[in-house]
Coordinates of C-alpha atoms in Angstrom, one line a residue:
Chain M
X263 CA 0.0 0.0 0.0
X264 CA 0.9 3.4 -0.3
X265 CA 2.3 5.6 2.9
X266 CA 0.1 8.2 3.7
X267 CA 1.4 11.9 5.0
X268 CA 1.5 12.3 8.8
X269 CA 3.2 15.4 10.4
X270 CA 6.8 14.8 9.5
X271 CA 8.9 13.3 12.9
X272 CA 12.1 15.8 13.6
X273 CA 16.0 14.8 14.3
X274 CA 18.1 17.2 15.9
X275 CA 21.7 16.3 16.4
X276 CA 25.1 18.2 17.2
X277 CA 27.0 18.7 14.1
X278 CA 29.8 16.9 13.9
X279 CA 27.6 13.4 15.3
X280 CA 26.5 10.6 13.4
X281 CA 22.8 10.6 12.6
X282 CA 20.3 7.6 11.5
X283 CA 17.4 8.4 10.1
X284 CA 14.8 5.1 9.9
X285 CA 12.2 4.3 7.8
X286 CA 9.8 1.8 7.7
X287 CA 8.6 0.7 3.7
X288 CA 5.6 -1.3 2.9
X289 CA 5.3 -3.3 -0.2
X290 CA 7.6 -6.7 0.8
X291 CA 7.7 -7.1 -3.4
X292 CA 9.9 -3.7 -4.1
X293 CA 13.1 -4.3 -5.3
X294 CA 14.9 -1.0 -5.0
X295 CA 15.0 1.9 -2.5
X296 CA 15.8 4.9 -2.3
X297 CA 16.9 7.6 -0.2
X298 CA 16.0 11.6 -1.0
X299 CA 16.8 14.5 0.9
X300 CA 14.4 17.6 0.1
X301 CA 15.4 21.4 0.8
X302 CA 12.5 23.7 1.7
X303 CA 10.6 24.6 -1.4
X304 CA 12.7 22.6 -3.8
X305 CA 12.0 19.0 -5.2
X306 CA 13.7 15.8 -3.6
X307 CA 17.3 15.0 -4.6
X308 CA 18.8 11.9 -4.9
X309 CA 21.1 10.8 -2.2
X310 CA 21.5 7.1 -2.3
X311 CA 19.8 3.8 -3.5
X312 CA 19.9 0.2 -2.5
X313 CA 18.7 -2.8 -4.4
X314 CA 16.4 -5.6 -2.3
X315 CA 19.1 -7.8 -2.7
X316 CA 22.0 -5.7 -0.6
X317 CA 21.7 -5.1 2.6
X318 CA 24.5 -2.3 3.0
X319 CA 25.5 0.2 0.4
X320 CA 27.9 3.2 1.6
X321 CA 28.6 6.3 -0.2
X322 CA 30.5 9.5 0.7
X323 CA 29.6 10.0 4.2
X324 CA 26.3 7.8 3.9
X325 CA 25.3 4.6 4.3
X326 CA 21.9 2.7 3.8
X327 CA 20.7 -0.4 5.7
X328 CA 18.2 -2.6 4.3
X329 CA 16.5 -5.3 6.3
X330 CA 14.1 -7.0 4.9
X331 CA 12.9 -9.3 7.2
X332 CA 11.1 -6.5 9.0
X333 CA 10.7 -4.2 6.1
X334 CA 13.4 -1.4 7.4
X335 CA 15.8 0.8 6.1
X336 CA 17.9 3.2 7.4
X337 CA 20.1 6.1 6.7
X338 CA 23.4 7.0 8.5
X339 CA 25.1 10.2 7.9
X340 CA 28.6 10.3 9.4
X341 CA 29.7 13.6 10.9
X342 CA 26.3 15.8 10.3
X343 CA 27.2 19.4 8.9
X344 CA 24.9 22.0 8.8
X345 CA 24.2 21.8 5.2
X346 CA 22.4 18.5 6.2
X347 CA 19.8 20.1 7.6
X348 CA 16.2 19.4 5.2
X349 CA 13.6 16.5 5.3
X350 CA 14.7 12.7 4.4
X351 CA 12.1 10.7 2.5
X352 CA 12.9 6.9 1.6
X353 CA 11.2 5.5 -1.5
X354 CA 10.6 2.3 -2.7
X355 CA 10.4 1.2 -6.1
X356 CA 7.4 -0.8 -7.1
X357 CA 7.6 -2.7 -10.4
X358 CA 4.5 -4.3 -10.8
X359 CA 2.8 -4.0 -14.0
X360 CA 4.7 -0.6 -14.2
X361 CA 7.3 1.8 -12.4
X362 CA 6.3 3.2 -9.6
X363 CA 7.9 5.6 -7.1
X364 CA 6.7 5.5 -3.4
X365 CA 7.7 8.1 -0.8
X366 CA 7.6 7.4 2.8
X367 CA 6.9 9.2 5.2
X368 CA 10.0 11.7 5.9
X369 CA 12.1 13.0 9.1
X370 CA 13.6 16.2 9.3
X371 CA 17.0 16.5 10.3
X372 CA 18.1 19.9 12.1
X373 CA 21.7 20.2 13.3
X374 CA 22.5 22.8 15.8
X375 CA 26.1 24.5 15.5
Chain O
X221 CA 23.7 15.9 -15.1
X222 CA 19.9 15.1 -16.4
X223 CA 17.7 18.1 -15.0
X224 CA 14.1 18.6 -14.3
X225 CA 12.6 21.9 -14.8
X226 CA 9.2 23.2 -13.7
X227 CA 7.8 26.3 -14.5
X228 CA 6.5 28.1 -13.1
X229 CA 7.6 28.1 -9.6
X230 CA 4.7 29.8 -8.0
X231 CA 1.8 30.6 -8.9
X232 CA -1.3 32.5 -6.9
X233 CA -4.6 33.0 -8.8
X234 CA -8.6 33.2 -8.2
X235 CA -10.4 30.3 -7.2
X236 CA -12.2 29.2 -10.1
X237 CA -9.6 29.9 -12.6
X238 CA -7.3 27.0 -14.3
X239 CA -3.4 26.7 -14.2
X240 CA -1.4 24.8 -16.4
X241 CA 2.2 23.9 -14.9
X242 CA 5.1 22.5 -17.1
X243 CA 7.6 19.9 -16.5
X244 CA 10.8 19.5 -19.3
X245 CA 13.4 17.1 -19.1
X246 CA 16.2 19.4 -20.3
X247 CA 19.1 16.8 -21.7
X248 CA 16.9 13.5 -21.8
X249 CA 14.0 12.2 -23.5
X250 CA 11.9 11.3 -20.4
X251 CA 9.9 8.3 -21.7
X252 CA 8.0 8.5 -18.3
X253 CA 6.8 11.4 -16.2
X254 CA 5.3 11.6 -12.7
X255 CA 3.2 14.5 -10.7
X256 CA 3.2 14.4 -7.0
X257 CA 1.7 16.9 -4.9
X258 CA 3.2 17.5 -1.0
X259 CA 1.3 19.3 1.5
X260 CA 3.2 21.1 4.1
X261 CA 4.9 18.9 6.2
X262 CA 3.9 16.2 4.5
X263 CA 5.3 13.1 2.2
X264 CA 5.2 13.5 -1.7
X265 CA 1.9 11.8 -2.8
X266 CA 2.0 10.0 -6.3
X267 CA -0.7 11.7 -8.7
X268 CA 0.0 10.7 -11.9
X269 CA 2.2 8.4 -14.1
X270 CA 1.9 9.8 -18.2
X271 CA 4.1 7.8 -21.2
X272 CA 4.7 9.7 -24.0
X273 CA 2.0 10.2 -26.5
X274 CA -0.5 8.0 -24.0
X275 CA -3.4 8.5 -21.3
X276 CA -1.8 9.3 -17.8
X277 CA -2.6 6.8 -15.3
X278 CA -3.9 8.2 -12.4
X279 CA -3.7 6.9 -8.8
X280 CA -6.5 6.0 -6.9
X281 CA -8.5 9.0 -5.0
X282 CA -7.3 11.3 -8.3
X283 CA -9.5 13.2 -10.4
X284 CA -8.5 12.9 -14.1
X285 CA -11.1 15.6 -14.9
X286 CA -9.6 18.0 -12.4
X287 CA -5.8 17.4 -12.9
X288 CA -5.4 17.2 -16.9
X289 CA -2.0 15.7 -17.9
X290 CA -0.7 16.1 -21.4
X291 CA 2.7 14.1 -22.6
X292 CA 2.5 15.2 -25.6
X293 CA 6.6 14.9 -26.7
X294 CA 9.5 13.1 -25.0
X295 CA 10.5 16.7 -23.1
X296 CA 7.3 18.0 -22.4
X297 CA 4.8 17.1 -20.1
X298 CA 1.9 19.7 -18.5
X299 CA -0.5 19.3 -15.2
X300 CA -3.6 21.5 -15.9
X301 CA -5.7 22.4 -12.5
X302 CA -8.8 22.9 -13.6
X303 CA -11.4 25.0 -12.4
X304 CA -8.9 25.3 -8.8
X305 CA -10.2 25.5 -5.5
X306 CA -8.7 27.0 -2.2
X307 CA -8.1 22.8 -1.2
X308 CA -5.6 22.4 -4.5
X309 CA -3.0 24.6 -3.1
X310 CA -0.3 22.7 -2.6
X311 CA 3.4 22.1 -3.5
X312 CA 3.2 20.0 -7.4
X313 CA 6.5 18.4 -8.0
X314 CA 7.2 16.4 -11.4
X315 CA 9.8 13.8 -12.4
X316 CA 11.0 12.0 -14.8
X317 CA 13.4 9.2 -16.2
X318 CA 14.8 8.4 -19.1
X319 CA 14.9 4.5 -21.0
X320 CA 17.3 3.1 -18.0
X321 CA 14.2 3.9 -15.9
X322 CA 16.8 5.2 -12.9
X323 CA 17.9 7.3 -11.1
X324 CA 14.6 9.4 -11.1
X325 CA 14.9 13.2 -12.1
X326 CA 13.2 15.9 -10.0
X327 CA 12.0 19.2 -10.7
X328 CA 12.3 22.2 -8.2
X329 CA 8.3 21.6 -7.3
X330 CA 5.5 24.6 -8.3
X331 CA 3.7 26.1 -5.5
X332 CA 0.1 27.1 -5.9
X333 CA -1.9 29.0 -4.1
X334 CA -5.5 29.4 -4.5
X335 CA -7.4 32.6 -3.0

């Protein structure tokens, strides 16, 4: 099923800490995930994906978990700057009879100075 | 890289009146598009999937007689509000990807605001 938009859940960390940001996806069929980050009054960009059939992917200063025996992913950001700060959707990819993009739900991340 | 542009980035009109919003893949041919619309403080919500030169598929709770998409070339794809109401104002954000099908392209997101 589809998620549907609750008031988004807020991170606030130090900068200079680690953060994980979770996410819970609901379609045990989708084969690929993906992490956004979205800037106030801009569209979603692309941070990091992860096919169903990893369960660790890093990239510079991130890293997602996949497990998918609970239907979880997460997002780790190592050393949290300032320029970190916006809302983190994961999506998951449902191909079905077509492509499909689903968004999660979203945290916001704020780091203090 | 592959961009997304949307224009036009905000828009504020009369209730009643229609707004047409544009979405352009700017150095790929986007064989699929996508519409979302994101309330404040809310998750992107899937709209609309269009293929180039065929009906958009539109999600469940959707009206196709309210939000008009045209995919009319393999850059070019436009979400008309028709007859808009005070409830359509809301953040529209398009994508796109080209024949790979990944990574997704977004746009910068319109924001409309009905009085």
């Amino acid at each position: 099923g589809e998620s549907v938009g609750l008031h988004l859940p807020t991170l606030s960390v130090q900068e200079g800490d680690n953060s994980i940001i979770n996410c819970a996806y609901s379609n045990s069929a989708s084969d690929y995930f993906i992490w956004y980050k979205q800037e106030s009054g801009k569209g979603p960009q692309f941070i990091i994906d992860i096919r169903s059939n990893m369960d660790k992917r890093q990239g510079q200063r991130v890293t997602v978990l996949l497990n998918k025996t609970v239907k979880h992913l997460s997002l780790q950001i190592a050393a949290t700057q300032p320029g970190d700060s916006a809302v983190y959707f994961c999506a998951e990819i449902l191909m079905d009879s077509s492509y499909k993009l689903i968004f999660g739900s979203g945290t916001r991340l704020l780091v203090r100075p | 890289g592959a961009v997304v542009s949307q224009h036009p980035s905000w828009v504020i009109c009369k209730s009643g009146t229609s707004v047409k919003i544009e979405c352009r893949s700017l150095d790929f041919q986007a064989t699929t598009m996508f519409w979302y619309r994101q309330f404040p403080k809310q998750s992107l919500m899937l709209m609309a999937t269009s293929n180039e030169g065929s009906k958009a598929t539109y999600e469940q709770g959707v009206e196709k007689d309210k939000f008009l998409i045209n995919h009319a070339s393999l850059t070019l794809s436009t979400l008309t509000v028709t007859s808009a109401h005070p409830e359509d104002s809301s953040f529209y954000i398009c994508s796109a990807i080209g024949r790979s099908n990944q990574p997704q392209h977004f746009g910068d997101g319109t924001r409309l605001s009905i009085l």
